[in-house]
Structures are given as C-alpha cells and as structure tokens.
Amino acid sequence: MEPRCWPDGAPDRCALSTERLPPLSKGMALWRPGDDYTGSYLVRSGALKIVAVDVAGDEQVLHFALPGDLIGLEAMAPGRHDSLAVTLEESVLCRVRWPRNGAASDPPMQLLLRASRNLHQRFGSGRHAEPLAATRAFVRAIAQQIGREERRGAARVIRLQLPMSRLEIGQYLGYTEETVCRALRRLHQLGELDVKGRIVRMPAAEAADACAEQSTSAAAR
Amino acid sequence: MEPRCWPDGAPDRCALSTERLPPLSKGMALWRPGDDYTGSYLVRSGALKIVAVDVAGDEQVLHFALPGDLIGLEAMAPGRHDSLAVTLEESVLCRVRWPRNGAASDPPMQLLLRASRNLHQRFGSGRHAEPLAATRAFVRAIAQQIGREERRGAARVIRLQLPMSRLEIGQYLGYTEETVCRALRRLHQLGELDVKGRIVRMPAAEAADACAEQSTSAAAR
DNA sequence: CGTTGGGTTGAGAGAGCTCAAGCCTAGTGG
DNA sequence: CCACTAGGCTTGAGCTCTCTCAACCCAACG
C-alpha cells in the first residue's frame, strides 16, 4: 500500500537524487517564506498544508499535500519559497534533488522549469476574500507578463492590453462581470491604474510588487 | 522580443520534439473536453483561455495562457483533456511531444508526471460559486486520495479521516469556518455523506464522480 | 447608419460573514 | 483512572456585500 519514494530500478542518470527524511511530527514546518529552494519533496505518509501568509497575518491554504504528492516544485523556477509548508500530522517525506545548473539544458528539465512556473502562477493566484484585492493581483500579474514599459514624461508606466473580457476575468476570479467592472473602477478611483476599455496603464512601481518573482523566467526563454 | 519556442542548441536527446503550428485565429479551440493528449503547447504569441464547462453549461476559466506559457501538461498524466482551450486572439503555438512510454523510466520524466498530476488536481479544484458544491468537490477529491473502501453490509462505502480542520478547509476553499461547517451539515442532511468530527463516510459511488461537475448545484437553487 | 457585443451603472434581495455563545472531544496532568 | 483543559466544532442572530436583474452606453464593424 505504501508507495515507494522512487522506482528502485531508476538509475542515477541526470544526476537525480532522493533522500529520505526522518519523520516530521505534527506542526513542523518543512519550509518557510524566504527559504532557499533546495529540492522538492515526495509525501510518503501523513499530510501537509501549503499556506500563503499575507502582511495582515491572514493565512490562505494553497494546497493540501497527501501521500503520493510532489510538493515544492513551484519554488524551482524562482529559486526561493514564498509559502509556508506545515505538517498536519506526523509525516514521512523524501527529498528529491538535482543540480541546479547541471542539467538545465536538458529538454525535460526545461519542461520541468516551465511546469514550475505554471505551478507558481497558480499558487500566486489564490482565492482572495475581496474582489478588489483579487482584481488588483490579477491585473498586476498580467502586467508583469505582457506589459510594456512606456515613458510618460518623467514617470515610467506599464501599458498593456487585456486579451480577455470582464466576464472572462470574472469567470477566472470567481466573481460576476459587474463586480469585476466595479472593482476596476474602484482601483481607478484609488489612482492605482488607468483603465480605458481593455487598455490598462499603471505606474511601473505598482506592477513590480505583483509577485516580485520571475527573474529566471527571462533567461529561460 | 519574441521568445524562441525552444533553445536552438537543445539536442534531440530524450526523444523530445517540437513542431510549430500554423497561426490560430481568434476563437479557435486548441483542444476540447475528451480529446486525447497528444502533447503540450508553448505559447509564442497571442493568448488563450483554458475553461471547464460543467453540465449546466456554465464556464469557469481555469487559466489564461500568455506568451512563454506551457499549457496542456495537466492532461499528460490522465492522457486525456477534460478542459477546453480557446484562443482569445490570433495566436502562434509550438507543440512539444515525446514518446509516451519511451522515457517513462527517466527520472525527470517521472517528475514531470508528478507535476502533471499536481496541475491536474489544481485545475480540478477550481473556484466554485457555492460553498455546498465546493465542499462536496473537496471532500470527494480527498476521498479519492486517502479514502479506504469498507463493506457495510451489502453497500460499499468510503471511509476517510480528514487531516485538516474546518477552518483550514475554509482557508483553502475561500470560506469561513462556519460556512464549511454548515455546508457539511447540509451534505449530511442531503444523505450524501456521514460526518462525525473528522471521520467521513460516503457511498463509493458518490466518491467516484469527484470530478464530475455539480449537476445538483443548479437544481439546489 | 444600424447592429452587435462588450462595458457600465443602478436598485433590490439573498447569501455568506461577523460576532457571540455553547458543546464536544482529545489530550493532559494529577 | 479520572477530572480538567484547550482547541476544535456547532449553532444562532443580525449585517454587510455580492449577485441578480435590468437598463443604458459605447465602440467597432459591415
């Protein structure tokens, strides 16, 4: 019944290594925000929660990890954890590691990096309680991906064209078209951004604290 | 500015192949629910939305794919797409393929498979509008992972112990502790499951359609 | 110039949140 | 072995906020 950490027959090609960790008791932190990424983990038994803690101290659970799950992959691309992983009960884990630069040119490894970025994005776009905060985070995330920097006099602004409608943003964030519309308007009134249809302009500084990640993503391209 | 589909220097090791697709015009479907998985895609330009369509016809956007994104990986593990991918504007894509069984024993490929499962789960646990449907889907997903089948006379039931508190479920689903509590109670009253603290029992048939979307939620209104 | 899809705004009602209190169970220490 | 305690769970009563529904505006396009 207990799944093996890794197939026994798997050779050590591609410099992949697994290492069994001593059992973690309930409530132990596997990693904390800011920790360097040192490998991913396979859950052998037990359970963990991956939580994002915001500045207000509110906790949002991003994922529950159960036996068989691979966790921590989302930190591979940025090289650093920005979430907190805590055991919900006594758990046994295996750490999976490989050299950071060694196999970087390996095609499957490239795919893994992309997958890591995917996971990281999905983790970042968690469910916010308020439509205003959710919409703000959404626009900033999009801005980081497709925004172009413009000079507007002395100020640097990010300009972008949203590819999707208000309705589709709502279908993504879990709100209605009207709520998204009102949230955008409120953000405009707060001076955080300038909206005209699907064209959005915002100060470059605003867009910067969206996730503050993806330094490696440019190199990956 | 245009990112390359793939590093030129990357050799064809590990039998990975890329293939550039002709530009897709706005509104074209890249894949539909039920389509076989034939490879993942890298977005070169344009934008797409990945949506889940439930039986009621309601669309939920799971992801917006922008240039540089890798999409479709979540279908690798199950081998079949259960979502719909549609271009939001004219888009250029590259398909990335590799033999299904060939490199299955390759450690990085194993990691990819795990990542695929992760993505698939995260895609499945999208934001539901109603707490009842969200809680139902959550419990069923957990049951599929850690539930044990029991014989209770003639009926087959799934028994499981939730590793997390009601508060943590709420922090995951985006509701408060009380709302989760009431949702569980309502599910109990509807006869869908039996809750005693963290012990949950439910008919094996119920747990089976974990991913089958909420046909009952619309009727519940 | 008319049409169409997307966007915006307003008013009312229902749903989930807040606050508060009581219960129940597991773990602890005498 | 048992009482105790603390945290989790449950339930209730108002209130706020988002959804619903409806109308109107607007720009793009033929």
XYZ file of C-alpha atoms (C1' of nucleotides) in Angstrom:
502
model
C 0.000 0.000 0.000
C 2.766 2.422 0.883
C 4.045 3.919 -2.329
C 7.775 3.862 -2.844
C 9.566 7.172 -2.945
C 11.025 6.326 -6.268
C 11.231 3.319 -8.578
C 14.077 1.135 -7.417
C 15.200 0.467 -10.929
C 15.628 4.144 -11.724
C 19.302 4.756 -12.304
C 21.064 7.855 -11.170
C 21.113 9.329 -14.641
C 20.552 13.024 -14.960
C 22.082 13.386 -11.510
C 18.758 12.999 -9.728
C 18.999 12.007 -6.089
C 16.465 11.094 -3.446
C 16.949 11.275 0.275
C 14.602 10.025 2.916
C 13.910 12.450 5.740
C 13.300 11.441 9.369
C 9.599 11.543 10.300
C 8.300 15.033 10.955
C 5.967 15.433 13.910
C 2.701 17.341 13.678
C 3.029 21.080 13.235
C 6.604 21.099 11.938
C 7.492 23.494 9.121
C 9.042 21.898 6.057
C 9.915 25.292 4.627
C 9.131 28.901 5.429
C 8.701 32.006 3.286
C 12.102 33.184 2.105
C 13.820 29.816 2.375
C 16.058 28.864 -0.499
C 14.815 26.130 -2.765
C 16.856 23.020 -2.065
C 14.737 20.405 -3.787
C 11.191 19.110 -3.984
C 9.539 16.619 -1.686
C 7.512 13.483 -2.157
C 4.954 12.727 0.533
C 5.208 9.110 1.687
C 2.715 9.293 4.536
C 0.899 11.924 6.546
C -0.407 15.256 5.309
C 0.784 18.835 4.914
C -0.706 22.194 4.130
C 0.952 24.826 1.963
C -0.152 28.275 3.094
C 0.436 31.835 1.972
C 0.653 34.341 4.795
C -0.048 37.920 3.809
C 1.121 41.055 5.551
C -2.093 41.241 7.568
C -1.308 37.814 9.013
C -4.234 36.124 7.313
C -3.488 32.608 6.196
C -4.675 31.159 2.935
C -4.244 27.466 2.269
C -2.931 26.934 -1.244
C -2.718 23.170 -1.268
C -3.159 20.080 0.860
C -0.432 17.523 0.200
C -1.318 13.863 0.702
C 0.681 10.634 0.238
C 1.996 10.390 -3.316
C 2.057 14.135 -3.876
C 5.078 16.022 -5.098
C 5.386 19.447 -3.454
C 7.732 22.380 -3.623
C 8.155 22.273 -7.387
C 6.642 25.728 -7.691
C 9.734 27.170 -5.966
C 12.156 25.713 -8.505
C 11.871 28.487 -11.085
C 12.188 31.427 -8.662
C 14.724 29.507 -6.539
C 13.049 30.540 -3.314
C 9.967 29.587 -1.352
C 7.353 32.231 -0.710
C 4.916 29.961 1.056
C 4.867 28.023 4.314
C 4.640 24.226 4.457
C 3.414 22.687 7.719
C 2.649 19.081 8.604
C -0.927 18.423 9.698
C 0.070 15.117 11.273
C 3.195 13.021 11.614
C 4.592 12.692 8.115
C 7.375 10.953 6.249
C 8.906 12.679 3.247
C 11.565 12.124 0.619
C 13.593 14.978 -0.770
C 14.284 14.944 -4.499
C 17.272 16.939 -5.662
C 19.250 17.578 -8.798
C 21.973 20.055 -9.700
C 20.566 23.475 -10.408
C 22.673 24.311 -13.425
C 23.943 20.937 -14.484
C 21.050 19.625 -16.499
C 19.497 22.987 -17.261
C 19.893 22.408 -20.969
C 18.179 19.042 -20.778
C 14.851 19.308 -22.596
C 12.785 17.504 -19.943
C 14.359 19.764 -17.376
C 13.270 22.749 -19.429
C 9.756 21.387 -19.360
C 10.005 20.996 -15.617
C 11.037 24.615 -15.273
C 8.038 25.665 -17.306
C 5.814 23.467 -15.214
C 7.314 25.047 -12.132
C 6.424 28.481 -13.407
C 2.914 27.288 -14.137
C 2.507 25.951 -10.641
C 3.970 29.103 -9.160
C 1.500 31.240 -11.027
C -1.399 29.109 -9.976
C -0.247 29.277 -6.406
C 0.024 33.021 -6.623
C -3.471 33.476 -7.928
C -5.163 32.037 -4.920
C -8.649 32.894 -3.866
C -8.771 36.330 -2.324
C -11.587 37.210 0.005
C -12.251 40.564 -1.608
C -12.858 41.277 -5.272
C -10.792 44.454 -5.078
C -7.647 42.650 -3.921
C -8.255 39.790 -6.336
C -8.646 42.120 -9.297
C -5.592 44.125 -8.291
C -3.464 40.973 -8.077
C -4.835 39.746 -11.379
C -4.070 42.906 -13.324
C -0.591 43.126 -11.835
C 0.158 39.526 -12.742
C -0.948 40.106 -16.312
C 1.030 43.335 -16.448
C 4.184 41.508 -15.469
C 3.721 39.071 -18.297
C 2.631 41.198 -21.230
C 3.068 44.784 -20.025
C 5.365 47.093 -21.972
C 7.155 49.922 -20.262
C 6.483 53.410 -21.524
C 7.946 56.832 -20.720
C 5.284 59.317 -19.826
C 7.307 62.362 -19.109
C 9.439 61.591 -16.107
C 7.307 58.702 -14.833
C 7.625 55.141 -16.017
C 4.313 53.466 -16.654
C 3.353 49.957 -17.717
C 0.929 49.773 -20.601
C -0.940 46.625 -21.524
C -3.930 45.432 -23.447
C -6.028 42.830 -21.668
C -6.715 39.902 -24.008
C -9.854 38.909 -22.121
C -13.260 40.431 -21.378
C -14.562 41.480 -17.956
C -16.816 38.454 -17.980
C -13.870 36.128 -18.508
C -11.893 37.802 -15.730
C -14.892 37.205 -13.503
C -15.124 33.581 -14.581
C -11.480 33.240 -13.619
C -11.587 35.070 -10.282
C -14.956 33.699 -9.227
C -16.948 36.913 -9.496
C -19.526 38.316 -11.862
C -18.854 40.638 -14.747
C -20.327 43.577 -12.862
C -18.262 43.014 -9.739
C -15.059 42.965 -11.781
C -16.165 46.133 -13.524
C -16.811 47.897 -10.233
C -13.524 46.666 -8.804
C -11.624 48.090 -11.780
C -13.433 51.356 -11.383
C -12.562 51.490 -7.699
C -8.906 50.803 -8.496
C -9.079 53.636 -10.981
C -10.596 55.933 -8.355
C -7.850 54.915 -5.938
C -5.353 56.077 -8.522
C -3.737 52.678 -8.820
C -4.330 52.309 -12.533
C -5.841 53.899 -15.590
C -8.458 51.888 -17.446
C -9.912 52.609 -20.859
C -11.659 49.582 -22.201
C -9.058 46.857 -22.351
C -6.127 49.246 -22.258
C -4.597 49.500 -18.796
C -1.830 51.835 -17.664
C -0.241 51.701 -14.254
C 2.902 53.006 -12.571
C 5.839 50.661 -13.080
C 6.342 50.569 -9.326
C 2.817 49.238 -8.788
C 3.285 46.340 -11.154
C 6.579 45.442 -9.537
C 5.134 44.116 -6.274
C 2.766 41.779 -8.026
C 4.819 38.722 -7.234
C 8.323 40.163 -7.430
C 9.360 36.855 -8.969
C 10.303 35.513 -12.378
C 13.833 36.810 -12.500
C 14.778 33.483 -14.011
C 11.911 33.413 -16.473
C 13.537 35.807 -18.902
C 16.626 33.630 -19.022
C 14.502 30.554 -19.563
C 13.162 31.998 -22.773
C 11.337 40.324 -28.140
C 9.636 37.236 -29.476
C 10.740 34.331 -27.338
C 12.014 31.271 -29.114
C 9.964 28.130 -28.858
C 12.953 26.225 -27.712
C 16.681 26.784 -27.329
C 18.344 26.118 -30.656
C 21.203 24.310 -29.037
C 18.940 21.785 -27.393
C 19.710 18.415 -28.947
C 17.088 15.830 -29.632
C 18.018 13.784 -26.610
C 15.272 12.138 -24.647
C 13.293 11.994 -27.879
C 11.709 15.388 -27.324
C 10.334 17.045 -30.440
C 8.865 20.449 -31.143
C 6.602 21.358 -34.015
C 5.430 24.804 -34.946
C 1.721 25.118 -35.614
C 0.193 27.479 -38.182
C -1.292 30.611 -36.566
C -4.658 30.046 -34.949
C -7.264 32.729 -35.455
C -9.326 34.155 -32.610
C -11.859 31.816 -31.096
C -10.304 28.572 -32.337
C -10.257 25.585 -29.992
C -6.833 24.055 -29.373
C -8.393 21.102 -27.617
C -11.823 20.128 -26.362
C -13.023 18.025 -23.431
C -12.453 14.363 -24.199
C -9.644 14.918 -26.706
C -6.671 12.606 -26.374
C -3.491 14.121 -25.040
C -1.058 14.450 -27.924
C 1.494 16.789 -26.398
C 1.813 20.085 -24.615
C 1.973 23.532 -26.169
C 4.200 26.537 -25.787
C 2.583 29.901 -26.437
C 4.733 32.028 -28.762
C 2.319 34.899 -29.194
C -1.329 35.685 -28.541
C -3.446 34.481 -25.631
C -5.689 31.565 -24.735
C -8.134 30.651 -22.013
C -8.483 27.196 -20.518
C -12.049 26.666 -19.359
C -14.009 23.963 -17.607
C -17.552 23.586 -18.855
C -19.958 21.870 -16.483
C -23.142 20.061 -17.368
C -25.185 23.184 -16.701
C -23.207 24.966 -19.397
C -21.546 27.382 -17.005
C -17.986 28.199 -17.963
C -15.215 28.586 -15.460
C -11.864 29.930 -16.603
C -9.050 27.865 -15.112
C -6.110 29.662 -16.635
C -5.081 32.403 -19.024
C -2.116 31.397 -21.167
C 0.198 34.153 -22.367
C 3.406 34.146 -24.438
C 6.013 31.937 -22.800
C 3.477 29.726 -21.047
C 3.436 25.972 -21.304
C -0.081 24.562 -21.371
C -1.703 21.163 -21.565
C 0.715 19.478 -19.211
C -2.113 18.719 -16.802
C -3.532 16.253 -19.334
C -0.332 14.198 -19.550
C -0.972 12.013 -16.525
C -4.613 11.151 -17.320
C -3.852 11.024 -21.073
C -6.964 12.968 -21.951
C -8.105 16.577 -21.825
C -11.111 17.435 -19.710
C -10.983 21.159 -20.341
C -11.458 23.430 -23.341
C -8.664 25.618 -24.722
C -9.727 28.596 -26.846
C -7.652 31.397 -28.370
C -8.619 34.897 -27.228
C -6.800 36.437 -30.163
C -4.687 35.246 -33.097
C -2.020 33.038 -31.586
C 1.081 31.111 -32.582
C 1.897 27.911 -30.745
C 4.505 25.184 -30.693
C 3.615 21.631 -29.868
C 6.038 19.717 -27.657
C 5.899 15.947 -27.879
C 7.750 12.955 -26.576
C 7.041 9.229 -26.641
C 4.525 8.251 -24.018
C 6.202 5.097 -22.824
C 9.693 5.510 -24.125
C 11.256 7.670 -21.466
C 8.796 6.820 -18.729
C 11.571 5.459 -16.574
C 13.615 8.614 -16.946
C 13.707 10.352 -13.563
C 12.986 13.855 -14.862
C 10.086 12.383 -16.794
C 8.803 10.885 -13.577
C 8.934 14.305 -12.004
C 7.045 15.694 -14.959
C 4.345 13.110 -14.489
C 4.020 14.084 -10.854
C 3.904 17.722 -11.817
C 1.212 16.857 -14.311
C -0.842 15.226 -11.602
C -0.354 18.272 -9.414
C -1.532 20.583 -12.139
C -4.464 18.365 -12.912
C -5.586 18.440 -9.311
C -5.240 22.182 -9.074
C -7.202 22.565 -12.269
C -9.913 20.328 -10.905
C -10.305 22.233 -7.673
C -11.347 25.436 -9.314
C -13.372 28.117 -7.640
C -16.957 27.076 -7.247
C -19.584 29.731 -6.820
C -21.382 27.961 -3.992
C -19.928 26.621 -0.770
C -22.057 23.489 -0.934
C -20.676 22.430 -4.307
C -17.160 23.463 -3.338
C -17.258 21.431 -0.142
C -18.740 18.450 -1.938
C -15.989 18.523 -4.548
C -13.345 18.961 -1.877
C -14.430 16.001 0.214
C -14.735 13.789 -2.842
C -11.265 14.739 -4.026
C -9.784 13.922 -0.621
C -11.747 10.683 -0.523
C -10.250 9.608 -3.816
C -6.783 10.142 -2.457
C -6.884 8.755 1.061
C -10.251 7.034 1.319
C -10.376 3.341 2.179
C -13.193 1.151 0.962
C -15.273 -0.629 3.569
C -18.058 -3.208 3.406
C -21.082 -2.109 5.338
C -23.449 -4.929 4.744
C -24.193 -5.002 1.049
C -23.179 -1.400 0.363
C -19.659 -0.267 -0.358
C -18.691 2.884 1.476
C -15.563 5.003 1.503
C -14.223 5.854 4.919
C -11.670 8.583 5.486
C -10.249 10.765 8.204
C -9.772 14.394 7.251
C -6.275 15.560 8.193
C -7.336 19.208 8.385
C -9.713 21.299 10.469
C -12.867 23.044 9.251
C -11.036 26.327 9.488
C -8.287 25.082 7.197
C -10.804 23.745 4.700
C -12.351 27.189 4.710
C -8.970 28.845 4.224
C -8.483 26.586 1.223
C -11.917 26.986 -0.351
C -12.248 30.664 0.428
C -14.992 30.444 3.029
C -15.191 30.814 6.779
C -15.094 28.001 9.281
C -18.817 28.332 9.960
C -19.792 28.206 6.310
C -17.824 24.992 5.794
C -19.448 23.556 8.877
C -22.922 24.367 7.619
C -22.108 23.023 4.160
C -21.005 19.700 5.654
C -24.154 19.562 7.700
C -26.270 20.221 4.648
C -24.465 17.473 2.735
C -25.198 15.175 5.654
C -28.874 16.156 5.604
C -28.949 15.502 1.869
C -27.723 11.996 2.611
C -24.593 12.395 0.550
C -22.214 11.635 3.381
C -21.911 10.815 7.040
C -19.803 13.171 9.158
C -18.626 12.601 12.705
C -15.876 15.024 13.562
C -13.128 14.368 11.062
C -14.375 10.922 10.136
C -16.315 10.920 6.883
C -18.175 8.027 5.293
C -19.776 8.178 1.881
C -21.104 5.732 -0.694
C -18.343 4.525 -3.020
C -20.459 5.618 -5.974
C -20.530 9.203 -4.715
C -16.774 9.455 -4.435
C -16.354 8.118 -7.949
C -17.699 11.207 -9.702
C -15.407 13.500 -7.817
C -14.530 15.329 -10.977
C -17.997 15.125 -12.439
C -19.189 18.662 -12.005
C -22.063 19.838 -9.912
C -25.238 18.873 -11.643
C -27.101 19.140 -8.387
C -25.991 22.646 -7.525
C -28.119 24.301 -10.157
C -31.143 22.319 -9.059
C -30.430 23.205 -5.441
C -31.204 26.813 -6.204
C -26.344 54.228 -40.173
C -27.832 50.178 -37.871
C -26.283 46.201 -35.458
C -23.804 43.652 -32.063
C -21.001 42.516 -28.407
C -18.793 44.386 -24.626
C -18.813 47.628 -20.941
C -21.052 50.478 -17.276
C -24.343 51.809 -13.794
C -28.314 51.359 -10.546
C -31.798 49.080 -7.207
C -33.305 45.201 -4.604
C -32.739 40.595 -2.441
C -30.371 36.788 -0.884
C -26.152 34.671 0.800
C -22.135 34.426 3.480
C -19.557 36.991 7.060
C -19.182 38.730 11.702
C -19.916 38.232 16.363
C -21.248 35.509 20.137
C -22.229 31.682 22.853
C -22.358 26.792 23.988
C -20.851 21.930 23.089
C -17.904 18.118 22.445
C -13.756 15.514 22.115
C -8.897 14.576 22.596
C -5.011 15.232 25.147
C -3.030 16.345 29.751
C -1.779 16.159 34.381
C -2.924 14.965 38.971
C -8.119 6.246 36.404
C -10.369 10.396 36.214
C -11.102 15.374 36.181
C -9.572 19.156 33.632
C -8.492 21.983 29.956
C -7.971 23.720 25.350
C -8.899 23.626 20.903
C -11.985 22.350 17.585
C -16.770 22.074 16.305
C -21.583 23.606 16.114
C -25.418 26.694 16.186
C -27.844 31.200 16.192
C -28.868 36.269 15.073
C -28.029 40.453 12.536
C -25.473 42.934 8.895
C -22.802 43.751 5.012
C -21.692 42.726 0.460
C -22.057 40.472 -3.771
C -25.315 38.576 -7.054
C -29.307 39.191 -9.806
C -31.869 41.672 -12.964
C -32.467 45.459 -15.826
C -31.403 49.282 -18.468
C -28.300 52.130 -20.928
C -23.933 53.497 -23.102
C -20.249 52.887 -26.271
C -17.116 51.477 -29.911
C -16.247 48.525 -33.806
C -17.805 46.895 -37.994
C -20.391 45.931 -42.013
